[in-house]
Amino acid sequence: QQQQQQQQQKWVDHSDVSVSAASSSAAASSVDDGSYFDKDYIFRGLKRMYRKKIMPLELASKYGHFYSPPLSPSDFEAKPMILLLGQYSVGKTSFIQYLLGGKNFPGMRIGPEPTTDRFVVIMESHDSVDKLIPGAALASQADRPFRGLSSFGNSFLSRLEGVELNQLESPILQNITLVDTPGILSGQKQSMERNYDYEAVMKWFAERADLIIIMFDAHKLDISDELKSVIELMSIHSDKVRVVLNKADMVSTQQLMRVYGALMWSLGKVMMTPEVCRVYMGSFWGGRPPKNVDQAPLLEQEKADLFSDISNLPQNAVMRRINELVKRARYVKVHAYIVHYLRKQLPYNPWGRRDKQVRLLSRLERELTMCARRYELPKGDFPTVPPLRKAFSEIKDWTSEFPKMDKRMVKEMDKVFSVDIPDLLEKARMTTNSN
């Protein structure tokens, strides 16, 4: 209860500042986005819904221990974020430089060897001055959506950097934030060298990203074990994933057809879905003409399609925030019922309770099926078993750690889907029309 009060107080303290700041740009943002809604009005409404109806159930069921920390107010106000993934030397940093109009940025390193060894957030500067921000300082800024990264500790924060650039020289940053990630090596080498939870960090960024771009080099299509695990993490965000086959001009047209087919076959095996994600072909070298001129018209069209996808992000920001909040609320509801169901299986007497927990975890998949049947929950909203088992095993006594579920909280959260969000959109539309 004390933790819940502290979390909600942070929201109140931040909202006093953020609402006034957001109000000043409300009119401009609604025009720039071509939206039929008052974005500022909707974001305030979503923050209020989350604080009052979703976050209390998150805290009671320790959702942050199992998945991701609670959202902050700045998560709702943040500009659309693009997350770039891929093995080393596939051209992630070069692609970012291309988006920035060829501009170099502080800390940028490009080369055939693994150069980017940290997470780099490229964003608009408040004072039009290019500067580098250490990870700990970036995670402490209340007006940025990165405060949740503090929970990963100093080992990770030392591998995080923020780069602020002049928006006049890089106009794309007025509407979008870019995130460059460390290049992924093959085998176990990198996972053994990292002293922070890489997969948990990637999951945190993926949940908040509006677009996830996975890049491949036309000469290196092998999918390493670590890249495979990262792509599998992205499976629940498949609607946000795009694949870019970079350096496509370095091969002949016949070779490009074979490379494209091989990449689609490899991705199909990893993603394990009948639907195939969109793969864009391109060559982002920054001003250099394509080596194979026969492919120039095709690559130009592919680049135009990809950039159209990116340029639509600000227009879709409102619906994306609503969609992400609804997805999170559904996961929170299912998680709360899982905790409630498992807690009810434990004996009232503390003796033998720990052994019962071990037995429940050993047959967790069966217990989740029973939980879904009893409470009529969709199986598609249930988490994968191994991470869930590991998180539950870290909690010594479920009875004392988890309070009894208040079903009134669940009913209030259900109203978010059926009543609150439709009402919010209607009122936002009326507010926009009246203005």
Short mmCIF file of C-alpha atoms in Angstrom, two decimals:
data_model
loop_
_atom_site.label_atom_id
_atom_site.label_comp_id
_atom_site.label_asym_id
_atom_site.label_seq_id
_atom_site.Cartn_x
_atom_site.Cartn_y
_atom_site.Cartn_z
CA GLN A 1 0.00 0.00 0.00
CA GLN A 2 2.87 2.37 0.78
CA GLN A 3 4.49 1.54 -2.59
CA GLN A 4 1.19 2.26 -4.33
CA GLN A 5 0.87 5.64 -2.62
CA GLN A 6 4.44 6.57 -3.58
CA GLN A 7 3.90 5.63 -7.22
CA GLN A 8 0.67 7.61 -7.44
CA GLN A 9 2.26 10.62 -5.73
CA LYS A 10 4.95 10.64 -8.44
CA TRP A 11 2.19 10.82 -11.00
CA VAL A 12 0.49 13.73 -9.24
CA ASP A 13 3.78 15.65 -8.88
CA HIS A 14 4.68 15.11 -12.52
CA SER A 15 1.22 15.86 -13.90
CA ASP A 16 1.26 19.38 -12.47
CA VAL A 17 4.27 20.13 -14.64
CA SER A 18 3.56 18.02 -17.70
CA VAL A 19 -0.03 19.13 -18.30
CA SER A 20 0.92 22.80 -18.60
CA ALA A 21 3.84 21.96 -20.89
CA ALA A 22 1.70 19.78 -23.12
CA SER A 23 -1.11 22.34 -23.31
CA SER A 24 1.13 24.92 -24.93
CA SER A 25 1.69 22.66 -27.97
CA ALA A 26 -1.78 21.09 -28.19
CA ALA A 27 -3.08 23.24 -31.03
CA ALA A 28 0.08 22.88 -33.09
CA SER A 29 0.28 19.12 -32.61
CA SER A 30 -3.33 18.53 -33.67
CA VAL A 31 -2.72 20.45 -36.89
CA ASP A 32 0.64 18.84 -37.64
CA ASP A 33 -0.74 15.34 -37.14
CA GLY A 34 -3.87 15.92 -39.19
CA SER A 35 -5.77 14.23 -36.38
CA TYR A 36 -9.50 14.53 -35.76
CA PHE A 37 -8.89 14.42 -32.01
CA ASP A 38 -7.46 16.80 -29.46
CA LYS A 39 -4.27 14.89 -28.69
CA ASP A 40 -3.54 16.73 -25.47
CA TYR A 41 -7.03 16.04 -24.17
CA ILE A 42 -6.72 12.33 -24.99
CA PHE A 43 -3.27 11.96 -23.43
CA ARG A 44 -4.50 13.56 -20.21
CA GLY A 45 -7.45 11.20 -20.20
CA LEU A 46 -5.28 8.14 -20.79
CA LYS A 47 -2.94 9.14 -17.98
CA ARG A 48 -5.88 9.55 -15.65
CA MET A 49 -7.31 6.15 -16.61
CA TYR A 50 -3.99 4.43 -16.08
CA ARG A 51 -3.32 6.09 -12.74
CA LYS A 52 -6.76 5.40 -11.30
CA LYS A 53 -7.82 2.09 -12.84
CA ILE A 54 -4.85 0.11 -14.16
CA MET A 55 -1.84 0.98 -12.03
CA PRO A 56 -3.48 -0.01 -8.69
CA LEU A 57 -4.00 -3.57 -10.01
CA GLU A 58 -0.44 -3.61 -11.41
CA LEU A 59 1.03 -2.74 -8.03
CA ALA A 60 -1.19 -5.18 -6.11
CA SER A 61 -0.24 -8.09 -8.39
CA LYS A 62 3.45 -7.06 -8.68
CA TYR A 63 3.15 -6.82 -12.45
CA GLY A 64 6.46 -4.96 -12.61
CA HIS A 65 8.34 -7.93 -11.14
CA PHE A 66 7.06 -10.22 -13.88
CA TYR A 67 7.02 -7.94 -16.91
CA SER A 68 7.83 -4.22 -16.96
CA PRO A 69 7.78 -1.36 -14.43
CA PRO A 70 4.74 0.94 -14.17
CA LEU A 71 4.35 3.57 -16.86
CA SER A 72 5.23 7.18 -16.10
CA PRO A 73 3.27 10.24 -17.30
CA SER A 74 6.01 11.02 -19.81
CA ASP A 75 5.40 7.66 -21.51
CA PHE A 76 2.05 8.99 -22.74
CA GLU A 77 3.43 12.35 -23.91
CA ALA A 78 6.54 10.95 -25.60
CA LYS A 79 7.14 11.33 -29.31
CA PRO A 80 6.88 8.16 -31.41
CA MET A 81 9.96 5.99 -30.93
CA ILE A 82 11.78 3.87 -33.55
CA LEU A 83 13.88 0.98 -32.21
CA LEU A 84 16.63 -0.40 -34.46
CA LEU A 85 17.93 -3.95 -33.99
CA GLY A 86 20.37 -6.16 -35.83
CA GLN A 87 23.71 -7.91 -35.80
CA TYR A 88 26.87 -5.87 -35.89
CA SER A 89 27.84 -3.96 -39.06
CA VAL A 90 24.44 -4.28 -40.76
CA GLY A 91 24.14 -0.50 -41.05
CA LYS A 92 21.93 0.55 -38.11
CA THR A 93 23.96 3.66 -37.27
CA SER A 94 24.37 4.51 -40.97
CA PHE A 95 20.58 4.25 -41.36
CA ILE A 96 20.09 6.69 -38.50
CA GLN A 97 22.60 9.06 -40.07
CA TYR A 98 20.66 8.76 -43.35
CA LEU A 99 17.41 9.69 -41.55
CA LEU A 100 19.15 12.68 -39.99
CA GLY A 101 20.07 13.99 -43.43
CA GLY A 102 23.68 12.82 -43.29
CA LYS A 103 24.39 14.61 -40.02
CA ASN A 104 27.01 13.19 -37.68
CA PHE A 105 26.04 13.07 -34.02
CA PRO A 106 28.12 12.95 -30.83
CA GLY A 107 29.44 9.47 -30.05
CA MET A 108 28.66 8.12 -33.52
CA ARG A 109 30.97 5.34 -34.72
CA ILE A 110 30.63 3.45 -38.01
CA GLY A 111 32.83 0.58 -39.20
CA PRO A 112 32.93 -3.06 -40.33
CA GLU A 113 33.77 -4.17 -36.78
CA PRO A 114 31.31 -4.05 -33.84
CA THR A 115 31.23 -0.31 -33.09
CA THR A 116 27.99 0.49 -31.24
CA ASP A 117 28.44 -1.15 -27.83
CA ARG A 118 25.67 0.75 -26.06
CA PHE A 119 22.09 1.91 -26.35
CA VAL A 120 21.98 5.38 -27.90
CA VAL A 121 18.80 7.50 -27.80
CA ILE A 122 18.78 10.26 -30.45
CA MET A 123 16.26 13.00 -29.74
CA GLU A 124 15.45 16.65 -30.21
CA SER A 125 17.40 19.20 -28.18
CA HIS A 126 15.49 21.58 -25.93
CA ASP A 127 18.02 24.38 -26.44
CA SER A 128 19.15 23.68 -30.05
CA VAL A 129 22.61 22.60 -28.86
CA ASP A 130 24.09 19.21 -29.76
CA LYS A 131 25.17 17.34 -26.65
CA LEU A 132 25.77 13.91 -25.15
CA ILE A 133 23.84 12.89 -22.01
CA PRO A 134 25.09 10.06 -19.74
CA GLY A 135 22.64 7.24 -19.11
CA ALA A 136 22.07 7.97 -15.42
CA ALA A 137 21.24 11.60 -16.19
CA LEU A 138 18.91 10.60 -19.05
CA ALA A 139 17.01 8.17 -16.82
CA SER A 140 16.56 10.94 -14.22
CA GLN A 141 14.82 13.46 -16.51
CA ALA A 142 11.14 13.70 -15.62
CA ASP A 143 10.14 15.04 -19.05
CA ARG A 144 11.68 12.09 -20.90
CA PRO A 145 10.10 8.61 -21.11
CA PHE A 146 13.22 6.78 -19.86
CA ARG A 147 12.89 6.91 -16.08
CA GLY A 148 11.86 3.24 -16.00
CA LEU A 149 15.34 2.28 -17.20
CA SER A 150 16.74 3.12 -13.76
CA SER A 151 15.43 -0.23 -12.52
CA PHE A 152 18.08 -2.06 -14.61
CA GLY A 153 20.89 -0.68 -12.46
CA ASN A 154 24.16 1.15 -12.98
CA SER A 155 25.65 -1.63 -15.10
CA PHE A 156 23.08 -0.91 -17.77
CA LEU A 157 23.01 2.86 -17.31
CA SER A 158 26.73 2.96 -18.04
CA ARG A 159 25.83 1.43 -21.43
CA LEU A 160 23.12 4.00 -22.15
CA GLU A 161 23.61 7.40 -23.77
CA GLY A 162 21.31 10.17 -24.88
CA VAL A 163 22.12 12.44 -27.82
CA GLU A 164 20.29 15.74 -28.22
CA LEU A 165 20.49 17.33 -31.68
CA ASN A 166 19.42 20.68 -33.11
CA GLN A 167 15.95 20.16 -34.61
CA LEU A 168 16.64 22.70 -37.37
CA GLU A 169 19.48 20.55 -38.70
CA SER A 170 17.59 17.27 -38.14
CA PRO A 171 13.88 18.07 -38.61
CA ILE A 172 12.80 14.42 -38.29
CA LEU A 173 13.51 14.67 -34.55
CA GLN A 174 10.68 17.16 -34.14
CA ASN A 175 8.27 14.23 -34.40
CA ILE A 176 10.32 11.07 -33.76
CA THR A 177 12.91 9.65 -31.33
CA LEU A 178 15.45 7.10 -32.58
CA VAL A 179 17.06 4.32 -30.52
CA ASP A 180 20.25 2.61 -31.72
CA THR A 181 21.12 -0.69 -30.03
CA PRO A 182 24.35 -2.68 -29.61
CA GLY A 183 25.22 -4.94 -32.53
CA ILE A 184 24.46 -8.58 -31.79
CA LEU A 185 27.30 -11.09 -32.14
CA SER A 186 26.91 -14.79 -32.80
CA GLY A 187 27.25 -17.52 -30.18
CA GLN A 188 27.36 -16.96 -26.43
CA LYS A 189 30.17 -14.42 -26.39
CA GLN A 190 28.11 -11.27 -25.91
CA SER A 191 25.56 -12.67 -23.50
CA MET A 192 28.41 -13.86 -21.29
CA GLU A 193 30.11 -10.46 -21.34
CA ARG A 194 27.02 -8.42 -20.50
CA ASN A 195 26.45 -7.65 -16.85
CA TYR A 196 22.85 -6.50 -17.24
CA ASP A 197 19.64 -8.22 -18.36
CA TYR A 198 19.82 -7.57 -22.11
CA GLU A 199 16.55 -9.30 -22.96
CA ALA A 200 14.65 -7.40 -20.25
CA VAL A 201 16.01 -4.10 -21.59
CA MET A 202 15.01 -5.02 -25.15
CA LYS A 203 11.55 -5.95 -23.93
CA TRP A 204 11.25 -2.56 -22.17
CA PHE A 205 12.13 -0.66 -25.34
CA ALA A 206 9.93 -2.88 -27.54
CA GLU A 207 6.86 -2.21 -25.40
CA ARG A 208 7.33 1.55 -25.77
CA ALA A 209 8.51 1.68 -29.39
CA ASP A 210 6.04 2.64 -32.11
CA LEU A 211 8.12 0.97 -34.82
CA ILE A 212 10.72 -1.82 -34.52
CA ILE A 213 13.14 -2.11 -37.43
CA ILE A 214 15.24 -5.28 -37.65
CA MET A 215 18.11 -4.80 -40.10
CA PHE A 216 19.98 -7.43 -42.09
CA ASP A 217 23.02 -7.21 -44.34
CA ALA A 218 22.58 -8.73 -47.82
CA HIS A 219 25.91 -10.52 -47.28
CA LYS A 220 25.17 -11.82 -43.74
CA LEU A 221 21.80 -13.50 -43.39
CA ASP A 222 22.69 -15.88 -40.56
CA ILE A 223 20.51 -15.43 -37.49
CA SER A 224 22.57 -15.95 -34.33
CA ASP A 225 21.16 -17.47 -31.15
CA GLU A 226 20.91 -14.11 -29.43
CA LEU A 227 19.25 -12.42 -32.41
CA LYS A 228 16.81 -15.34 -32.58
CA SER A 229 15.88 -14.86 -28.92
CA VAL A 230 15.43 -11.11 -29.47
CA ILE A 231 13.20 -11.67 -32.51
CA GLU A 232 11.13 -14.12 -30.47
CA LEU A 233 10.73 -11.43 -27.80
CA MET A 234 9.25 -9.17 -30.49
CA SER A 235 6.61 -11.72 -31.50
CA ILE A 236 3.93 -10.10 -29.32
CA HIS A 237 4.71 -6.79 -31.04
CA SER A 238 4.56 -8.21 -34.57
CA ASP A 239 2.31 -5.36 -35.74
CA LYS A 240 5.18 -2.94 -35.07
CA VAL A 241 8.00 -4.99 -36.64
CA ARG A 242 9.51 -4.13 -40.02
CA VAL A 243 12.54 -5.81 -41.59
CA VAL A 244 15.09 -3.93 -43.72
CA LEU A 245 17.47 -5.80 -46.04
CA ASN A 246 20.30 -3.28 -46.21
CA LYS A 247 23.19 -2.99 -48.71
CA ALA A 248 20.96 -4.52 -51.38
CA ASP A 249 22.81 -2.65 -54.14
CA MET A 250 25.98 -4.65 -53.40
CA VAL A 251 24.61 -7.80 -55.06
CA SER A 252 23.29 -8.52 -58.54
CA THR A 253 19.57 -8.69 -59.29
CA GLN A 254 19.65 -12.49 -59.45
CA GLN A 255 21.53 -12.69 -56.17
CA LEU A 256 19.10 -10.22 -54.58
CA MET A 257 16.15 -12.48 -55.44
CA ARG A 258 17.89 -15.43 -53.81
CA VAL A 259 18.92 -13.40 -50.76
CA TYR A 260 15.38 -12.08 -50.32
CA GLY A 261 13.92 -15.59 -50.50
CA ALA A 262 16.49 -16.96 -48.05
CA LEU A 263 15.76 -14.16 -45.58
CA MET A 264 12.01 -14.75 -45.74
CA TRP A 265 12.57 -18.48 -45.15
CA SER A 266 14.83 -17.82 -42.14
CA LEU A 267 12.41 -15.30 -40.63
CA GLY A 268 9.51 -17.70 -41.07
CA LYS A 269 11.32 -20.31 -38.98
CA VAL A 270 12.13 -17.82 -36.20
CA MET A 271 8.85 -15.92 -35.98
CA MET A 272 6.77 -19.11 -36.23
CA THR A 273 3.76 -17.33 -37.73
CA PRO A 274 1.89 -17.99 -40.98
CA GLU A 275 1.86 -14.25 -41.72
CA VAL A 276 5.09 -12.91 -43.18
CA CYS A 277 6.32 -9.53 -41.94
CA ARG A 278 7.07 -6.78 -44.44
CA VAL A 279 10.67 -6.78 -45.70
CA TYR A 280 12.01 -3.58 -47.27
CA MET A 281 15.08 -3.64 -49.49
CA GLY A 282 17.39 -0.64 -49.51
CA SER A 283 20.86 0.80 -49.41
CA PHE A 284 21.42 3.57 -46.91
CA TRP A 285 24.93 4.85 -47.44
CA GLY A 286 24.22 8.59 -47.28
CA GLY A 287 24.68 10.32 -50.62
CA ARG A 288 26.63 7.56 -52.40
CA PRO A 289 24.93 6.37 -55.63
CA PRO A 290 23.91 2.68 -55.71
CA LYS A 291 26.62 0.31 -56.91
CA ASN A 292 24.19 -1.69 -59.03
CA VAL A 293 22.27 0.91 -61.07
CA ASP A 294 19.84 -1.68 -62.46
CA GLN A 295 18.20 -1.92 -59.05
CA ALA A 296 17.99 1.85 -58.46
CA PRO A 297 14.25 2.23 -59.36
CA LEU A 298 13.30 -0.75 -57.16
CA LEU A 299 15.36 0.45 -54.19
CA GLU A 300 13.98 3.98 -54.53
CA GLN A 301 10.41 2.65 -54.41
CA GLU A 302 11.22 0.46 -51.41
CA LYS A 303 12.82 3.42 -49.64
CA ALA A 304 9.74 5.56 -50.37
CA ASP A 305 7.46 2.88 -48.88
CA LEU A 306 9.60 2.59 -45.75
CA PHE A 307 9.81 6.35 -45.24
CA SER A 308 6.04 6.61 -45.75
CA ASP A 309 5.64 4.06 -42.95
CA ILE A 310 7.89 6.19 -40.73
CA SER A 311 6.24 9.50 -41.63
CA ASN A 312 2.83 8.12 -40.61
CA LEU A 313 3.96 7.51 -37.02
CA PRO A 314 3.06 10.99 -35.68
CA GLN A 315 -0.41 10.84 -37.28
CA ASN A 316 -1.04 7.45 -35.68
CA ALA A 317 0.37 8.43 -32.27
CA VAL A 318 -3.02 8.79 -30.57
CA MET A 319 -4.39 5.43 -31.68
CA ARG A 320 -1.05 3.77 -30.95
CA ARG A 321 -1.10 5.03 -27.35
CA ILE A 322 -4.67 3.83 -26.91
CA ASN A 323 -3.82 0.45 -28.43
CA GLU A 324 -0.77 0.00 -26.20
CA LEU A 325 -2.73 0.94 -23.07
CA VAL A 326 -5.50 -1.54 -23.93
CA LYS A 327 -2.93 -4.29 -24.58
CA ARG A 328 -1.22 -3.59 -21.27
CA ALA A 329 -4.55 -3.56 -19.41
CA ARG A 330 -5.47 -6.97 -20.88
CA TYR A 331 -2.12 -8.42 -19.79
CA VAL A 332 -2.51 -6.91 -16.31
CA LYS A 333 -5.98 -8.42 -15.96
CA VAL A 334 -4.77 -11.89 -16.99
CA HIS A 335 -1.76 -11.63 -14.68
CA ALA A 336 -3.94 -10.61 -11.73
CA TYR A 337 -6.15 -13.65 -12.28
CA ILE A 338 -3.11 -15.95 -12.57
CA VAL A 339 -1.84 -14.69 -9.21
CA HIS A 340 -5.34 -15.01 -7.72
CA TYR A 341 -5.77 -18.57 -9.03
CA LEU A 342 -2.38 -19.84 -7.86
CA ARG A 343 -2.77 -18.15 -4.47
CA LYS A 344 -6.10 -19.94 -3.95
CA GLN A 345 -4.42 -23.33 -4.51
CA LEU A 346 -2.15 -22.85 -1.48
CA PRO A 347 -3.09 -24.35 1.90
CA TYR A 348 -4.18 -22.00 4.67
CA ASN A 349 -1.65 -23.59 7.03
CA PRO A 350 1.89 -22.20 6.36
CA TRP A 351 3.45 -25.67 6.81
CA GLY A 352 3.71 -27.34 3.44
CA ARG A 353 2.93 -24.12 1.57
CA ARG A 354 6.39 -23.90 0.01
CA ASP A 355 6.20 -27.50 -1.25
CA LYS A 356 2.80 -26.76 -2.79
CA GLN A 357 4.25 -23.75 -4.61
CA VAL A 358 7.00 -25.96 -6.07
CA ARG A 359 4.42 -28.50 -7.28
CA LEU A 360 2.29 -25.78 -8.85
CA LEU A 361 5.29 -24.39 -10.72
CA SER A 362 6.26 -27.86 -11.97
CA ARG A 363 2.88 -28.14 -13.72
CA LEU A 364 2.42 -24.43 -14.42
CA GLU A 365 1.28 -24.88 -18.03
CA ARG A 366 -1.62 -27.08 -16.90
CA GLU A 367 -2.50 -24.64 -14.12
CA LEU A 368 -2.63 -21.74 -16.59
CA THR A 369 -5.03 -23.72 -18.78
CA MET A 370 -7.26 -24.33 -15.76
CA CYS A 371 -7.09 -20.64 -14.86
CA ALA A 372 -8.14 -19.63 -18.37
CA ARG A 373 -11.12 -21.98 -18.25
CA ARG A 374 -12.28 -20.98 -14.79
CA TYR A 375 -12.24 -17.22 -15.41
CA GLU A 376 -12.97 -17.36 -19.17
CA LEU A 377 -9.76 -15.61 -20.15
CA PRO A 378 -8.36 -15.70 -23.72
CA LYS A 379 -5.32 -17.96 -23.99
CA GLY A 380 -3.75 -15.50 -26.40
CA ASP A 381 -3.27 -13.03 -23.53
CA PHE A 382 -1.34 -15.51 -21.38
CA PRO A 383 2.44 -15.17 -21.04
CA THR A 384 5.03 -17.78 -22.01
CA VAL A 385 5.59 -20.32 -19.25
CA PRO A 386 9.40 -20.38 -18.61
CA PRO A 387 9.83 -16.66 -17.72
CA LEU A 388 6.65 -16.74 -15.64
CA ARG A 389 7.84 -19.81 -13.73
CA LYS A 390 11.19 -18.17 -13.05
CA ALA A 391 9.56 -14.96 -11.75
CA PHE A 392 7.20 -16.87 -9.44
CA SER A 393 10.06 -19.00 -8.10
CA GLU A 394 11.82 -15.82 -6.93
CA ILE A 395 8.93 -15.02 -4.57
CA LYS A 396 9.21 -16.95 -1.32
CA ASP A 397 5.64 -16.89 0.01
CA TRP A 398 2.84 -16.04 -2.41
CA THR A 399 0.23 -15.70 0.31
CA SER A 400 2.08 -12.96 2.19
CA GLU A 401 3.55 -11.22 -0.89
CA PHE A 402 0.30 -10.98 -2.87
CA PRO A 403 -2.77 -9.43 -1.25
CA LYS A 404 -6.16 -10.96 -1.88
CA MET A 405 -7.44 -9.74 -5.25
CA ASP A 406 -10.04 -6.99 -5.10
CA LYS A 407 -12.41 -7.87 -7.94
CA ARG A 408 -13.77 -4.34 -7.87
CA MET A 409 -10.42 -3.25 -9.31
CA VAL A 410 -10.89 -5.65 -12.21
CA LYS A 411 -14.42 -4.40 -12.85
CA GLU A 412 -13.21 -0.81 -12.88
CA MET A 413 -10.46 -1.73 -15.31
CA ASP A 414 -12.94 -3.53 -17.59
CA LYS A 415 -14.80 -0.25 -17.90
CA VAL A 416 -11.70 1.21 -19.55
CA PHE A 417 -12.37 -0.95 -22.64
CA SER A 418 -16.14 -0.66 -22.82
CA VAL A 419 -16.89 2.82 -21.46
CA ASP A 420 -13.96 5.10 -20.67
CA ILE A 421 -12.00 5.03 -23.94
CA PRO A 422 -15.07 5.41 -26.24
CA ASP A 423 -16.26 8.32 -24.05
CA LEU A 424 -12.81 9.89 -24.12
CA LEU A 425 -12.63 9.74 -27.94
CA GLU A 426 -16.10 11.23 -28.29
CA LYS A 427 -15.35 14.10 -25.92
CA ALA A 428 -11.99 14.72 -27.62
CA ARG A 429 -13.74 14.89 -31.00
CA MET A 430 -16.30 17.35 -29.62
CA THR A 431 -13.52 19.46 -28.09
CA THR A 432 -11.68 19.58 -31.43
CA ASN A 433 -14.84 20.52 -33.35
CA SER A 434 -15.70 23.29 -30.88
CA ASN A 435 -12.21 24.75 -31.32
#
